Amino acid sequence: MKRLNFVTCPKCNTLSRQKVIRSERNSENVIIRRRLCFKCEHVWHTIQYPEQTIEDRKAGYIRKN
């Protein structure tokens, strides 16, 4: 299965097609993906942290004076 995504490459700094070569999830549910840029063939890693739920009283807007 090929997974193709459009992500900005850190080397050539263009928004082009990317391929996820490898994807792993560690014990803390952090996903680490190894990506390949089709334009410049640069390989790098991206990290995706799990979503955290917060209580309603902690969520809100901060008023600046």
mmCIF file with all atom_site columns, C-alpha atoms in Angstrom:
data_model
loop_
_atom_site.group_PDB
_atom_site.id
_atom_site.type_symbol
_atom_site.label_atom_id
_atom_site.label_alt_id
_atom_site.label_comp_id
_atom_site.label_asym_id
_atom_site.label_entity_id
_atom_site.label_seq_id
_atom_site.pdbx_PDB_ins_code
_atom_site.Cartn_x
_atom_site.Cartn_y
_atom_site.Cartn_z
_atom_site.occupancy
_atom_site.B_iso_or_equiv
_atom_site.pdbx_formal_charge
_atom_site.auth_seq_id
_atom_site.auth_comp_id
_atom_site.auth_asym_id
_atom_site.auth_atom_id
_atom_site.pdbx_PDB_model_num
ATOM 1  C CA . MET A 1 1  ? 0.000   0.000  0.000  1.00 0.00 ? 1  MET A CA 1
ATOM 2  C CA . LYS A 1 2  ? 1.426   3.369  -1.003 1.00 0.00 ? 2  LYS A CA 1
ATOM 3  C CA . ARG A 1 3  ? 0.609   6.317  1.197  1.00 0.00 ? 3  ARG A CA 1
ATOM 4  C CA . LEU A 1 4  ? 1.265   9.648  -0.470 1.00 0.00 ? 4  LEU A CA 1
ATOM 5  C CA . ASN A 1 5  ? 0.956   12.954 1.332  1.00 0.00 ? 5  ASN A CA 1
ATOM 6  C CA . PHE A 1 6  ? 1.667   16.564 0.488  1.00 0.00 ? 6  PHE A CA 1
ATOM 7  C CA . VAL A 1 7  ? 4.096   17.938 3.081  1.00 0.00 ? 7  VAL A CA 1
ATOM 8  C CA . THR A 1 8  ? 6.723   20.686 2.920  1.00 0.00 ? 8  THR A CA 1
ATOM 9  C CA . CYS A 1 9  ? 10.160  19.120 2.590  1.00 0.00 ? 9  CYS A CA 1
ATOM 10 C CA . PRO A 1 10 ? 12.708  20.601 5.033  1.00 0.00 ? 10 PRO A CA 1
ATOM 11 C CA . LYS A 1 11 ? 15.518  20.371 2.477  1.00 0.00 ? 11 LYS A CA 1
ATOM 12 C CA . CYS A 1 12 ? 14.028  21.737 -0.770 1.00 0.00 ? 12 CYS A CA 1
ATOM 13 C CA . ASN A 1 13 ? 11.273  23.689 1.064  1.00 0.00 ? 13 ASN A CA 1
ATOM 14 C CA . THR A 1 14 ? 8.614   22.874 -1.530 1.00 0.00 ? 14 THR A CA 1
ATOM 15 C CA . LEU A 1 15 ? 5.167   21.419 -1.055 1.00 0.00 ? 15 LEU A CA 1
ATOM 16 C CA . SER A 1 16 ? 5.425   18.244 -3.084 1.00 0.00 ? 16 SER A CA 1
ATOM 17 C CA . ARG A 1 17 ? 4.428   14.605 -2.937 1.00 0.00 ? 17 ARG A CA 1
ATOM 18 C CA . GLN A 1 18 ? 5.899   12.665 -0.064 1.00 0.00 ? 18 GLN A CA 1
ATOM 19 C CA . LYS A 1 19 ? 5.933   8.970  0.713  1.00 0.00 ? 19 LYS A CA 1
ATOM 20 C CA . VAL A 1 20 ? 5.774   7.527  4.215  1.00 0.00 ? 20 VAL A CA 1
ATOM 21 C CA . ILE A 1 21 ? 8.466   4.846  4.200  1.00 0.00 ? 21 ILE A CA 1
ATOM 22 C CA . ARG A 1 22 ? 8.027   3.658  7.749  1.00 0.00 ? 22 ARG A CA 1
ATOM 23 C CA . SER A 1 23 ? 5.602   4.394  10.567 1.00 0.00 ? 23 SER A CA 1
ATOM 24 C CA . GLU A 1 24 ? 6.000   3.333  14.198 1.00 0.00 ? 24 GLU A CA 1
ATOM 25 C CA . ARG A 1 25 ? 4.042   3.901  17.394 1.00 0.00 ? 25 ARG A CA 1
ATOM 26 C CA . ASN A 1 26 ? 5.908   3.758  20.706 1.00 0.00 ? 26 ASN A CA 1
ATOM 27 C CA . SER A 1 27 ? 4.576   2.825  24.165 1.00 0.00 ? 27 SER A CA 1
ATOM 28 C CA . GLU A 1 28 ? 3.382   6.414  24.782 1.00 0.00 ? 28 GLU A CA 1
ATOM 29 C CA . ASN A 1 29 ? 1.337   6.375  21.514 1.00 0.00 ? 29 ASN A CA 1
ATOM 30 C CA . VAL A 1 30 ? 3.707   8.821  19.810 1.00 0.00 ? 30 VAL A CA 1
ATOM 31 C CA . ILE A 1 31 ? 3.810   8.129  16.060 1.00 0.00 ? 31 ILE A CA 1
ATOM 32 C CA . ILE A 1 32 ? 7.162   8.529  14.303 1.00 0.00 ? 32 ILE A CA 1
ATOM 33 C CA . ARG A 1 33 ? 7.097   8.516  10.510 1.00 0.00 ? 33 ARG A CA 1
ATOM 34 C CA . ARG A 1 34 ? 10.019  8.326  8.106  1.00 0.00 ? 34 ARG A CA 1
ATOM 35 C CA . ARG A 1 35 ? 9.242   10.313 4.938  1.00 0.00 ? 35 ARG A CA 1
ATOM 36 C CA . LEU A 1 36 ? 10.779  10.546 1.473  1.00 0.00 ? 36 LEU A CA 1
ATOM 37 C CA . CYS A 1 37 ? 10.525  13.597 -0.783 1.00 0.00 ? 37 CYS A CA 1
ATOM 38 C CA . PHE A 1 38 ? 10.022  12.608 -4.426 1.00 0.00 ? 38 PHE A CA 1
ATOM 39 C CA . LYS A 1 39 ? 11.464  15.892 -5.687 1.00 0.00 ? 39 LYS A CA 1
ATOM 40 C CA . CYS A 1 40 ? 14.880  15.949 -3.953 1.00 0.00 ? 40 CYS A CA 1
ATOM 41 C CA . GLU A 1 41 ? 14.917  12.398 -2.465 1.00 0.00 ? 41 GLU A CA 1
ATOM 42 C CA . HIS A 1 42 ? 15.540  13.743 1.037  1.00 0.00 ? 42 HIS A CA 1
ATOM 43 C CA . VAL A 1 43 ? 14.542  11.450 3.937  1.00 0.00 ? 43 VAL A CA 1
ATOM 44 C CA . TRP A 1 44 ? 13.445  12.832 7.301  1.00 0.00 ? 44 TRP A CA 1
ATOM 45 C CA . HIS A 1 45 ? 11.310  11.981 10.331 1.00 0.00 ? 45 HIS A CA 1
ATOM 46 C CA . THR A 1 46 ? 8.076   13.534 11.574 1.00 0.00 ? 46 THR A CA 1
ATOM 47 C CA . ILE A 1 47 ? 6.586   13.093 15.035 1.00 0.00 ? 47 ILE A CA 1
ATOM 48 C CA . GLN A 1 48 ? 2.883   13.090 15.874 1.00 0.00 ? 48 GLN A CA 1
ATOM 49 C CA . TYR A 1 49 ? 1.921   13.310 19.528 1.00 0.00 ? 49 TYR A CA 1
ATOM 50 C CA . PRO A 1 50 ? -1.408  11.905 20.748 1.00 0.00 ? 50 PRO A CA 1
ATOM 51 C CA . GLU A 1 51 ? -4.253  14.308 21.386 1.00 0.00 ? 51 GLU A CA 1
ATOM 52 C CA . GLN A 1 52 ? -4.873  15.271 24.975 1.00 0.00 ? 52 GLN A CA 1
ATOM 53 C CA . THR A 1 53 ? -8.244  16.070 26.443 1.00 0.00 ? 53 THR A CA 1
ATOM 54 C CA . ILE A 1 54 ? -8.561  19.026 28.777 1.00 0.00 ? 54 ILE A CA 1
ATOM 55 C CA . GLU A 1 55 ? -11.346 19.990 31.112 1.00 0.00 ? 55 GLU A CA 1
ATOM 56 C CA . ASP A 1 56 ? -13.756 22.742 30.065 1.00 0.00 ? 56 ASP A CA 1
ATOM 57 C CA . ARG A 1 57 ? -12.664 25.029 32.873 1.00 0.00 ? 57 ARG A CA 1
ATOM 58 C CA . LYS A 1 58 ? -9.042  24.903 31.693 1.00 0.00 ? 58 LYS A CA 1
ATOM 59 C CA . ALA A 1 59 ? -9.982  25.744 28.106 1.00 0.00 ? 59 ALA A CA 1
ATOM 60 C CA . GLY A 1 60 ? -10.788 29.326 27.295 1.00 0.00 ? 60 GLY A CA 1
ATOM 61 C CA . TYR A 1 61 ? -9.467  32.598 26.046 1.00 0.00 ? 61 TYR A CA 1
ATOM 62 C CA . ILE A 1 62 ? -6.801  34.732 27.647 1.00 0.00 ? 62 ILE A CA 1
ATOM 63 C CA . ARG A 1 63 ? -7.705  38.390 27.757 1.00 0.00 ? 63 ARG A CA 1
ATOM 64 C CA . LYS A 1 64 ? -4.846  40.796 27.071 1.00 0.00 ? 64 LYS A CA 1
ATOM 65 C CA . ASN A 1 65 ? -5.060  44.311 28.490 1.00 0.00 ? 65 ASN A CA 1
#
